[in-house]
Amino acid sequence: MKNTHIIAHHTDLDGIICHAIAKRWNSEIVGHDIKYGFESEPWEKINEGDVYFCDLGYSTRPSNLKMIEKIKTLKNNGQKIYFFDHHPWPKELIQDLFHIAKHNLKSSSSPLLGNFLLPNDEIVRGLGQLAFRDDHNKGNKMSNTLTDILNSQYDTWELINHLSTIKNIEDCIPENSYDYLREYRESINEAKKNLLSNSKVFNINGIDYVIGFSPKELFLKPGHREIKDKYPNKNTICLFDKHSNVMFRTTDEKTYNFFIKAFNSGGRDLEGGFNFDSNTDNSNFSQRIEKILNTLNNSNYYEFK
């Protein structure tokens, strides 16, 4: 019997909950962790069986284009490819690549997947709502706690397994996660101070950019939220120690389009992200900041309408 596979990110709540919903639907489904930028690739392991792609986003980065070529190979191999996403994708590419596609920019991947696999499951509906809250900056106590667990040292697969088997949505928080939560939250306060003290404003071609950098313990999403809250009216860029990913928030559509093209980024709602190439030393903040500043200096903002 051929395996069924799900590929989704392990870097935010939406990707994790996609895994949990799929496992709730089919306890034998094979889950694959894939990071933003596709640093870890499961392609050799999915050369047979149906494949569910969730919350992966689109850009013209070489790593993303490589993913698209791999999907074409799977499709040509006769495998059924399913797609659930809320990031911008070219419509014609969705039509060409996937047998079944659920794409909605105003949703999140988890509710799209849940409505397809288990439309009458109240737990699945509740999990999807938690992912939506986290994705759209409307977090509540439970979604924020799950995000903290994900950012702690708690085992991600254990969290997925737990969420896939709960009987009540109130039981989302694993009993054995509280020590991890406490340690994470104690360390996070110091990390926030460090991040904010290492936030600097750069004016390039008349445009202000705030670049924040910090040890990776704070993680991208909550770390970037700190920077955005401190500088609500400025373009923000956030990066972390030993982490190739970068997140950004822009203040207007023109600057957003500039970032998407200048950094070959993916994104939505004036926010997005990109990865440094493999030649970059991700433990060297100065090198990465210099690369960002050089790109901003050497790109013609006025070309991007």
PDB file of N, CA, C and O in Angstrom, residues 21 27-28 31 48-49 70 118 124 156 202-203 209 231-232 271 275:
ATOM      1  N   ILE A  21      -4.250  18.067  11.655  1.00  0.00           N
ATOM      2  CA  ILE A  21      -5.530  17.766  11.004  1.00  0.00           C
ATOM      3  C   ILE A  21      -5.380  16.572  10.072  1.00  0.00           C
ATOM      4  O   ILE A  21      -6.234  15.663  10.047  1.00  0.00           O
ATOM      5  N   SER A  27      -4.338   8.488  10.457  1.00  0.00           N
ATOM      6  CA  SER A  27      -3.262   8.343  11.453  1.00  0.00           C
ATOM      7  C   SER A  27      -1.974   7.789  10.852  1.00  0.00           C
ATOM      8  O   SER A  27      -0.900   7.909  11.453  1.00  0.00           O
ATOM      9  N   GLU A  28      -2.053   7.205   9.646  1.00  0.00           N
ATOM     10  CA  GLU A  28      -0.875   6.624   9.007  1.00  0.00           C
ATOM     11  C   GLU A  28      -0.201   7.587   8.031  1.00  0.00           C
ATOM     12  O   GLU A  28       0.804   7.228   7.417  1.00  0.00           O
ATOM     13  N   GLY A  31       4.228  12.562   7.666  1.00  0.00           N
ATOM     14  CA  GLY A  31       4.468  14.000   7.715  1.00  0.00           C
ATOM     15  C   GLY A  31       5.919  14.338   7.458  1.00  0.00           C
ATOM     16  O   GLY A  31       6.833  13.616   7.883  1.00  0.00           O
ATOM     17  N   GLU A  48       6.120   8.131  -4.227  1.00  0.00           N
ATOM     18  CA  GLU A  48       4.887   7.396  -4.509  1.00  0.00           C
ATOM     19  C   GLU A  48       3.817   7.832  -3.518  1.00  0.00           C
ATOM     20  O   GLU A  48       4.103   8.308  -2.429  1.00  0.00           O
ATOM     21  N   GLY A  49       2.553   7.690  -3.931  1.00  0.00           N
ATOM     22  CA  GLY A  49       1.436   8.038  -3.064  1.00  0.00           C
ATOM     23  C   GLY A  49       0.977   9.480  -3.232  1.00  0.00           C
ATOM     24  O   GLY A  49       1.657  10.321  -3.821  1.00  0.00           O
ATOM     25  N   LYS A  70      10.046  19.917  -8.644  1.00  0.00           N
ATOM     26  CA  LYS A  70       9.841  18.632  -7.969  1.00  0.00           C
ATOM     27  C   LYS A  70       8.363  18.242  -7.987  1.00  0.00           C
ATOM     28  O   LYS A  70       8.011  17.069  -8.173  1.00  0.00           O
ATOM     29  N   LEU A 118     -12.133  16.954   6.837  1.00  0.00           N
ATOM     30  CA  LEU A 118     -13.039  16.626   7.953  1.00  0.00           C
ATOM     31  C   LEU A 118     -13.995  17.800   8.194  1.00  0.00           C
ATOM     32  O   LEU A 118     -13.928  18.471   9.226  1.00  0.00           O
ATOM     33  N   VAL A 124     -11.512  19.957  14.582  1.00  0.00           N
ATOM     34  CA  VAL A 124     -10.756  20.441  13.424  1.00  0.00           C
ATOM     35  C   VAL A 124     -11.105  21.894  13.130  1.00  0.00           C
ATOM     36  O   VAL A 124     -10.228  22.711  12.822  1.00  0.00           O
ATOM     37  N   THR A 156       8.281  19.005  18.420  1.00  0.00           N
ATOM     38  CA  THR A 156       7.235  19.413  17.479  1.00  0.00           C
ATOM     39  C   THR A 156       6.334  18.253  17.087  1.00  0.00           C
ATOM     40  O   THR A 156       5.109  18.398  17.011  1.00  0.00           O
ATOM     41  N   PHE A 202      17.877  52.803   9.716  1.00  0.00           N
ATOM     42  CA  PHE A 202      18.738  53.181   8.594  1.00  0.00           C
ATOM     43  C   PHE A 202      17.894  53.957   7.590  1.00  0.00           C
ATOM     44  O   PHE A 202      16.787  53.533   7.242  1.00  0.00           O
ATOM     45  N   ASN A 203      18.409  55.092   7.136  1.00  0.00           N
ATOM     46  CA  ASN A 203      17.717  55.852   6.100  1.00  0.00           C
ATOM     47  C   ASN A 203      18.458  55.670   4.784  1.00  0.00           C
ATOM     48  O   ASN A 203      19.631  56.029   4.665  1.00  0.00           O
ATOM     49  N   TYR A 209      14.286  52.384   7.345  1.00  0.00           N
ATOM     50  CA  TYR A 209      14.161  50.951   7.579  1.00  0.00           C
ATOM     51  C   TYR A 209      14.695  50.667   8.987  1.00  0.00           C
ATOM     52  O   TYR A 209      15.773  51.127   9.343  1.00  0.00           O
ATOM     53  N   TYR A 231       7.966  50.072  16.315  1.00  0.00           N
ATOM     54  CA  TYR A 231       8.083  50.998  15.194  1.00  0.00           C
ATOM     55  C   TYR A 231       6.888  50.808  14.250  1.00  0.00           C
ATOM     56  O   TYR A 231       7.036  50.300  13.132  1.00  0.00           O
ATOM     57  N   PRO A 232       5.683  51.208  14.683  1.00  0.00           N
ATOM     58  CA  PRO A 232       4.478  50.912  13.891  1.00  0.00           C
ATOM     59  C   PRO A 232       4.428  51.631  12.542  1.00  0.00           C
ATOM     60  O   PRO A 232       3.711  51.184  11.646  1.00  0.00           O
ATOM     61  N   GLU A 271       3.585  42.291   4.200  1.00  0.00           N
ATOM     62  CA  GLU A 271       4.631  41.599   4.964  1.00  0.00           C
ATOM     63  C   GLU A 271       5.152  40.412   4.165  1.00  0.00           C
ATOM     64  O   GLU A 271       4.466  39.902   3.284  1.00  0.00           O
ATOM     65  N   ASN A 275      15.230  34.438   2.289  1.00  0.00           N
ATOM     66  CA  ASN A 275      16.354  33.692   2.852  1.00  0.00           C
ATOM     67  C   ASN A 275      17.673  34.188   2.307  1.00  0.00           C
ATOM     68  O   ASN A 275      17.770  34.558   1.135  1.00  0.00           O
TER      69      ASN A 275
END
